[in-house]
Amino acid sequence: MITNYTLDNLNEAQRDAVCSLSLNSLVIAGAGSGKTRVLIQRILWLIEDNNFSPFSILAVTFTNKAAKEIKSRLSESLDTNIESMWVGTFHGICYRILRTNFKEVDLPKNFQIIDSDDQVRIIKRIMKDNEIENSQIIPKQVAWYINNKKDQSIRSDKVSDDDFLSIQYNKIYKIYEEYCNSSGLVDFGEIILRTLELLQKNDEKRKYYNNLFRSILIDEFQDTNTIQYQLIKVLAGNSSSIFAVGDDDQSIYGWRGAKVENIKKLQKDFKDIEVFRLEQNYRSTGNILEAANNIILNNDSRMGKNLWTEDKSGDLVKIFSASDETEEANFVIDTLQNFVSEDYSKNEIAILYRSNAQSRIFEEKLIANGIPYRIYGGFRFFERAEIKDVIAYMRLAVTNSDNNSFERIVNNPPRGIGEKTKNILRSIAKEKNKSLYESAKEAIENSLVPNKAMHSLIEFLNIIETISSILQKDELPHQISEIIKITGIKSVYEKSKSEQSRSKLENLDELVSAAHEFVHVDLEENETIIDAFLTHTSLESGEGQGNEWDDCIQLMTLHSSKGLEFPIVFLVGLEENLFPSRMSIEEDNLEEERRLCYVGITRARKKLYISHAQIRRQYGTDNYCMPSRFLNEIPENVVEEIGHKSKMFFKKNGIFQENDHKGLSLTGKRVIHKKFGEGIVTAIEGSDANTRVQVSFDDVGTKWLILAISNLEIL
């Protein structure tokens, strides 16, 4: 049955795990340690050496891509129908069970799966039909609430939340359940929940699957959530063996329900479990691994392991201290261009960042230099929905005849202008050859739409007129800030604590920063700065992005980078309140942020550049930045500092070393700063890394600077 089975390509630790005779096994597999190879070889070993039927093995992973890779590699060795094997994602496996047992779970034979967009549309319809109108209740947030409850195996009749908003959400959840049941619709959360309920309530079916699956293998076990763990327990029963592969140091999805504590829970719930550690890394050089190991060592709640490699130490990790984010971006682009000229492929180079908003300045520099790039797992900055919304408001205020912009924002954020009202406006526009904006005015003047819609249209037109007035005065950054405020776009995302909403808020703030950089742009004849900016946003969104198969620079968030590897990695923005993020610091969630840093570092195979800026424009203002605490956790012997040395990276005996300003006798000295020019030091406060100096600059007035990263020079 197996055509080329061998264990010769495994190291000793991998072979011990693959050939474990224990009933249950937990394999802690470090980054680049060959976990997929171990999982596949375990399946082959069960079939070849233990006479397991290929169809008595269940292998579960988290992405279709990972499932496809496992199937592809199994097909190279097995002379059997791979598609009939139980290999797939949690959703894929559960969908297969539901299809077979549709009667037992009260579903029609041809039940349909709905995606997240369908889910939101249904919720909107429910709210309209049931006259649920509240500016605090946003359909996407209701969908998040419903999915979150299902991930915890909680039906609407079992919800115990008693705050006002949750009560309203749960009311919609209950109607939503009834609607989906009557329509034969199943969302992603329902696929797993209904499968779990089938196995919990139907003894015959539970025993059938317990007997069918002699061995259950789970990939990326650290990413399992509450309901997925429950499902594994029920499927395993008392007879199936568990083979879980994961890495607690790479658990970075807590914000979407992943429970890293499931690793320890597994050891309590399953008897006779043996733990294996895969610590030999086949990806990165010694210096990169030493940096990663020393950072993750600072996390308390971990299983513990130490990655090592037979490879050489390799290049030192380069840490670049930039004066600001523009210099940071210029350094990254210049450096990667040098590598491309040395015959590295562009797709061998990745720029990783904590926040989606950080991509903008790198995109602009790449476009300016004619370098193709690809945003992995996301949209380019000016193609992101929230950015396009703000731009559409600007466009409509500048050109009232812009029907595309009108269609996009007339009910965005939601203000009660539905398709019925839009159709009336479209009819007027077509009949009288008017723009939709003009048609809205006519509809109001002649009472052609219902009262409620009329009030909403009046509100909308007032907003556009206010924006028109704003665009006649003040500077571009202030104009955009005001547009974001008065349209209510930002408030929609502020009501949610989801990672996606936080990312959108950061993007909106970055749009204001982009406007600051645009203030002094050279204008064409008869061109206003508004015209130039709108043209800029169109051009930036229309070029530079490469296709998946093109040779182009890879840009992505750290979350998107998991599972990938590149010869050259630029890890940018290592500053306090950016990485680690402000929210992780406030919510005392630094361990997951540190794991995210560990993931980012271990994406690099040969060369790793880490950068931070001393000044970064955020929320429309210049902020002085402290280097990330993670930099202080990297041992000095594996690092080469380049750029404006901050003298802050390394600490000995818990005390930051700062030798450039002994005695701090600076008061009254005349100094020069790269950005602010010349001035006089008027005050000093603090000590060590926190020392601040007040400088009265000749041109820009008085500013407080962090001494260790200010790069002030005494004249």
XYZ file of C-alpha atoms in Angstrom, residues 118-467:
350
model
C -24.216 36.432 4.002
C -24.377 36.314 7.783
C -24.237 40.114 8.085
C -26.873 40.542 5.363
C -29.244 38.208 7.230
C -28.694 40.096 10.481
C -29.432 43.398 8.731
C -32.668 41.918 7.377
C -33.651 40.635 10.825
C -33.026 44.032 12.387
C -35.120 45.750 9.709
C -37.986 43.251 9.823
C -38.135 43.375 13.609
C -37.683 47.149 13.791
C -34.518 46.849 15.867
C -33.049 50.312 15.459
C -30.213 51.446 17.680
C -27.057 53.226 16.599
C -25.144 51.086 19.101
C -26.184 47.840 17.402
C -23.967 47.221 14.390
C -24.658 44.106 12.261
C -20.990 43.106 12.029
C -20.660 43.300 15.800
C -23.782 41.170 16.215
C -22.220 38.595 13.871
C -19.045 38.627 15.967
C -21.140 38.129 19.117
C -23.016 35.170 17.611
C -19.825 33.518 16.341
C -18.131 34.032 19.690
C -21.024 32.357 21.517
C -20.984 29.415 19.112
C -17.226 29.041 19.608
C -18.028 28.568 23.289
C -20.862 26.082 22.527
C -23.487 28.523 23.798
C -26.926 28.653 22.188
C -29.110 31.748 22.451
C -31.279 30.176 25.170
C -28.196 29.509 27.325
C -26.698 33.020 27.246
C -26.266 34.518 30.718
C -25.069 38.035 29.772
C -27.229 40.677 31.411
C -25.882 44.024 30.141
C -28.157 46.043 27.843
C -26.196 45.582 24.616
C -25.723 41.819 25.086
C -29.447 41.408 25.736
C -30.181 43.145 22.414
C -27.526 41.071 20.625
C -28.942 37.867 22.051
C -32.443 38.807 20.964
C -31.109 38.992 17.392
C -29.118 35.764 17.933
C -32.341 33.926 18.814
C -34.192 35.209 15.722
C -31.115 34.485 13.611
C -31.082 30.864 14.818
C -34.753 30.459 13.947
C -34.247 32.012 10.513
C -31.266 29.797 9.646
C -33.041 26.671 10.871
C -36.160 27.368 8.811
C -34.084 28.223 5.729
C -31.672 25.280 5.931
C -28.656 27.598 6.351
C -25.483 26.864 8.302
C -22.751 29.402 9.141
C -19.139 28.447 9.914
C -19.633 28.387 13.679
C -22.760 26.274 13.308
C -20.878 23.604 11.357
C -18.766 22.690 14.377
C -21.413 23.373 17.026
C -24.050 21.188 15.389
C -21.503 18.382 14.917
C -20.539 18.568 18.582
C -24.205 18.498 19.644
C -24.814 15.454 17.421
C -21.987 13.532 19.102
C -22.992 14.665 22.596
C -26.685 13.800 22.239
C -26.672 10.782 19.927
C -24.971 7.797 21.597
C -25.132 5.638 18.477
C -23.372 8.193 16.286
C -20.790 8.988 18.942
C -19.885 5.308 19.316
C -19.697 4.965 15.539
C -17.103 7.725 15.170
C -15.231 6.636 18.301
C -14.813 3.203 16.726
C -14.078 4.610 13.248
C -11.177 6.825 14.308
C -8.471 4.697 15.892
C -6.049 7.639 15.874
C -6.697 11.390 15.837
C -3.878 13.730 14.819
C -4.183 17.494 15.359
C -1.863 20.022 13.729
C -1.223 23.510 15.248
C -2.823 22.342 18.481
C -1.984 25.625 20.244
C -4.567 27.352 18.019
C -7.554 25.274 19.143
C -10.438 27.149 20.754
C -12.989 25.985 23.313
C -15.381 24.152 20.994
C -12.626 22.553 18.911
C -11.077 21.096 22.031
C -14.472 19.773 23.146
C -14.950 18.185 19.722
C -11.592 16.419 19.914
C -12.448 15.001 23.333
C -15.820 13.688 22.168
C -14.418 12.188 18.944
C -11.595 10.459 20.819
C -13.819 8.894 23.454
C -12.026 6.307 25.564
C -10.357 4.294 22.835
C -8.854 6.553 20.133
C -5.269 7.696 20.495
C -4.408 11.396 20.325
C -1.328 12.743 18.561
C -1.240 16.533 19.024
C 1.450 18.653 17.388
C 1.889 22.301 18.314
C 4.057 25.010 19.822
C 2.903 27.079 22.775
C 5.545 29.684 21.836
C 3.707 30.297 18.562
C 0.222 30.761 19.995
C -0.676 34.209 18.619
C -4.424 34.024 17.996
C -5.865 34.566 21.463
C -7.838 37.532 20.108
C -9.891 35.172 17.972
C -10.513 32.538 20.608
C -7.432 30.300 20.547
C -6.660 28.846 23.978
C -2.952 28.182 24.487
C -3.904 26.629 27.832
C -5.450 23.726 25.895
C -1.916 22.313 25.666
C -1.767 21.884 29.430
C -5.410 20.850 29.583
C -4.668 18.021 27.146
C -2.110 16.592 29.562
C -4.708 16.541 32.344
C -7.625 15.174 30.326
C -5.847 12.370 28.439
C -4.136 9.627 30.381
C -0.766 8.067 29.549
C 0.278 11.082 27.462
C 3.940 11.381 26.522
C 5.511 14.737 25.682
C 8.120 15.099 22.939
C 10.129 18.193 22.041
C 11.395 18.974 18.563
C 14.150 21.528 19.093
C 16.435 21.101 16.094
C 15.709 23.918 13.662
C 16.244 23.437 9.924
C 15.401 26.991 8.895
C 17.365 29.752 10.592
C 21.005 30.510 11.376
C 22.407 30.255 14.883
C 22.360 33.996 15.610
C 18.717 34.342 14.568
C 17.752 31.414 16.787
C 19.678 32.806 19.741
C 17.796 36.090 19.393
C 14.449 34.240 19.270
C 15.296 31.905 22.165
C 16.338 34.740 24.470
C 13.199 36.749 23.783
C 10.737 33.910 24.358
C 12.626 32.883 27.504
C 11.032 35.890 29.206
C 7.556 34.298 29.027
C 6.601 32.495 32.228
C 3.721 30.247 31.156
C 5.386 27.999 28.577
C 6.279 24.346 28.174
C 9.928 25.187 27.631
C 12.337 24.288 24.837
C 15.459 25.692 23.193
C 15.852 25.771 19.432
C 19.265 24.867 18.018
C 20.752 24.301 14.607
C 23.681 22.510 13.045
C 23.985 25.480 10.687
C 26.607 28.155 11.270
C 25.986 31.241 13.359
C 25.482 33.288 10.209
C 25.185 37.064 9.963
C 24.589 39.135 13.050
C 21.065 40.426 13.540
C 21.095 44.026 12.298
C 19.215 46.565 14.437
C 18.612 49.875 12.691
C 17.660 52.943 14.695
C 15.964 55.459 12.404
C 15.273 59.089 13.185
C 11.675 58.682 11.952
C 9.458 56.315 9.958
C 10.506 57.880 6.636
C 14.170 57.146 7.277
C 13.173 53.648 8.421
C 11.330 53.016 5.145
C 14.147 54.490 3.049
C 16.670 52.242 4.803
C 14.564 49.128 4.199
C 14.016 49.959 0.508
C 17.688 50.818 -0.099
C 18.847 47.637 1.622
C 16.466 45.308 -0.185
C 17.424 46.910 -3.513
C 21.026 45.971 -2.760
C 19.982 42.362 -2.177
C 17.992 42.311 -5.427
C 21.086 43.592 -7.266
C 22.974 40.667 -5.695
C 20.590 38.248 -7.458
C 18.171 37.598 -4.608
C 14.628 37.167 -5.897
C 12.197 39.801 -4.709
C 9.874 37.127 -3.328
C 12.686 35.981 -1.020
C 12.395 39.277 0.868
C 9.652 40.082 3.391
C 8.730 43.201 5.345
C 6.829 42.293 8.521
C 4.926 44.737 10.728
C 2.671 44.627 13.787
C -0.040 46.914 12.455
C -1.649 46.967 8.999
C -1.369 50.751 8.961
C 2.432 50.505 8.824
C 2.312 49.212 5.265
C 1.431 52.601 3.757
C 4.827 54.271 3.844
C 6.572 51.134 2.538
C 4.036 50.863 -0.272
C 4.669 54.473 -1.281
C 8.452 54.022 -1.285
C 8.230 50.768 -3.253
C 5.967 52.372 -5.847
C 8.239 55.417 -6.085
C 11.191 53.127 -6.783
C 9.310 50.984 -9.296
C 9.562 47.856 -7.140
C 6.606 45.451 -7.382
C 5.197 44.230 -4.085
C 2.403 42.101 -2.726
C 0.356 42.554 0.444
C 0.073 38.986 1.679
C -3.384 38.240 3.049
C -4.663 41.794 2.777
C -5.375 44.904 0.731
C -3.099 47.758 -0.205
C -3.510 50.781 2.043
C -5.652 52.924 -0.244
C -7.787 49.914 -1.178
C -8.879 49.228 2.395
C -12.599 49.781 2.875
C -12.397 52.347 5.673
C -9.860 54.425 3.697
C -12.002 54.284 0.553
C -14.990 55.440 2.626
C -13.196 58.592 3.800
C -11.914 59.309 0.292
C -15.443 58.866 -1.104
C -16.759 61.524 1.291
C -14.028 63.870 0.096
C -14.726 63.125 -3.560
C -18.457 63.718 -3.238
C -17.874 66.977 -1.378
C -15.520 68.144 -4.149
C -17.636 66.815 -7.026
C -21.341 66.425 -6.211
C -21.889 64.531 -9.469
C -19.694 61.600 -8.361
C -22.376 58.884 -8.328
C -19.968 56.082 -7.411
C -18.971 57.879 -4.223
C -22.614 58.693 -3.451
C -23.603 55.009 -3.759
C -20.726 53.964 -1.501
C -21.363 56.326 1.415
C -25.016 57.371 1.383
C -25.729 54.666 3.969
C -22.218 54.171 5.284
C -22.131 54.267 8.263
C -25.733 52.977 8.425
C -28.266 55.793 8.692
C -31.488 54.120 7.535
C -31.242 54.734 3.789
C -32.146 51.365 2.248
C -32.445 50.010 -1.277
C -36.018 51.254 -1.644
C -34.915 54.856 -1.137
C -31.850 54.374 -3.337
C -34.021 53.030 -6.150
C -36.216 56.140 -5.950
C -33.125 58.320 -6.279
C -31.810 56.232 -9.182
C -35.129 56.568 -10.987
C -35.111 60.359 -10.568
C -31.514 60.529 -11.757
C -32.248 58.441 -14.846
C -35.485 60.215 -15.728
C -34.159 63.766 -15.322
C -30.508 63.158 -16.191
C -29.360 64.333 -12.784
C -26.705 63.140 -10.378
C -27.795 61.098 -7.377
C -26.813 64.015 -5.151
C -29.163 66.353 -7.053
C -31.833 63.658 -7.074
C -31.613 63.425 -3.295
C -32.270 67.161 -3.031
C -35.273 66.862 -5.330
C -36.622 63.879 -3.400
C -36.466 65.945 -0.207
C -38.039 69.041 -1.748
C -40.953 67.056 -3.190
C -41.338 64.523 -0.347
C -40.721 61.585 -2.693
C -39.320 59.305 -0.006
C -40.716 58.169 3.385
C -40.284 60.558 6.313
C -37.618 58.521 8.061
C -35.533 58.198 4.910
C -36.032 61.898 4.197
C -34.567 62.874 7.573
C -31.608 60.556 6.944
C -31.031 62.071 3.494
C -31.145 65.571 4.956
C -28.579 64.510 7.559
C -26.359 63.015 4.848
C -26.505 66.094 2.588
C -25.710 68.310 5.566
C -22.614 66.219 6.247
C -21.457 66.635 2.632
C -22.035 70.411 2.780
C -20.115 70.596 6.059
C -17.229 68.697 4.473
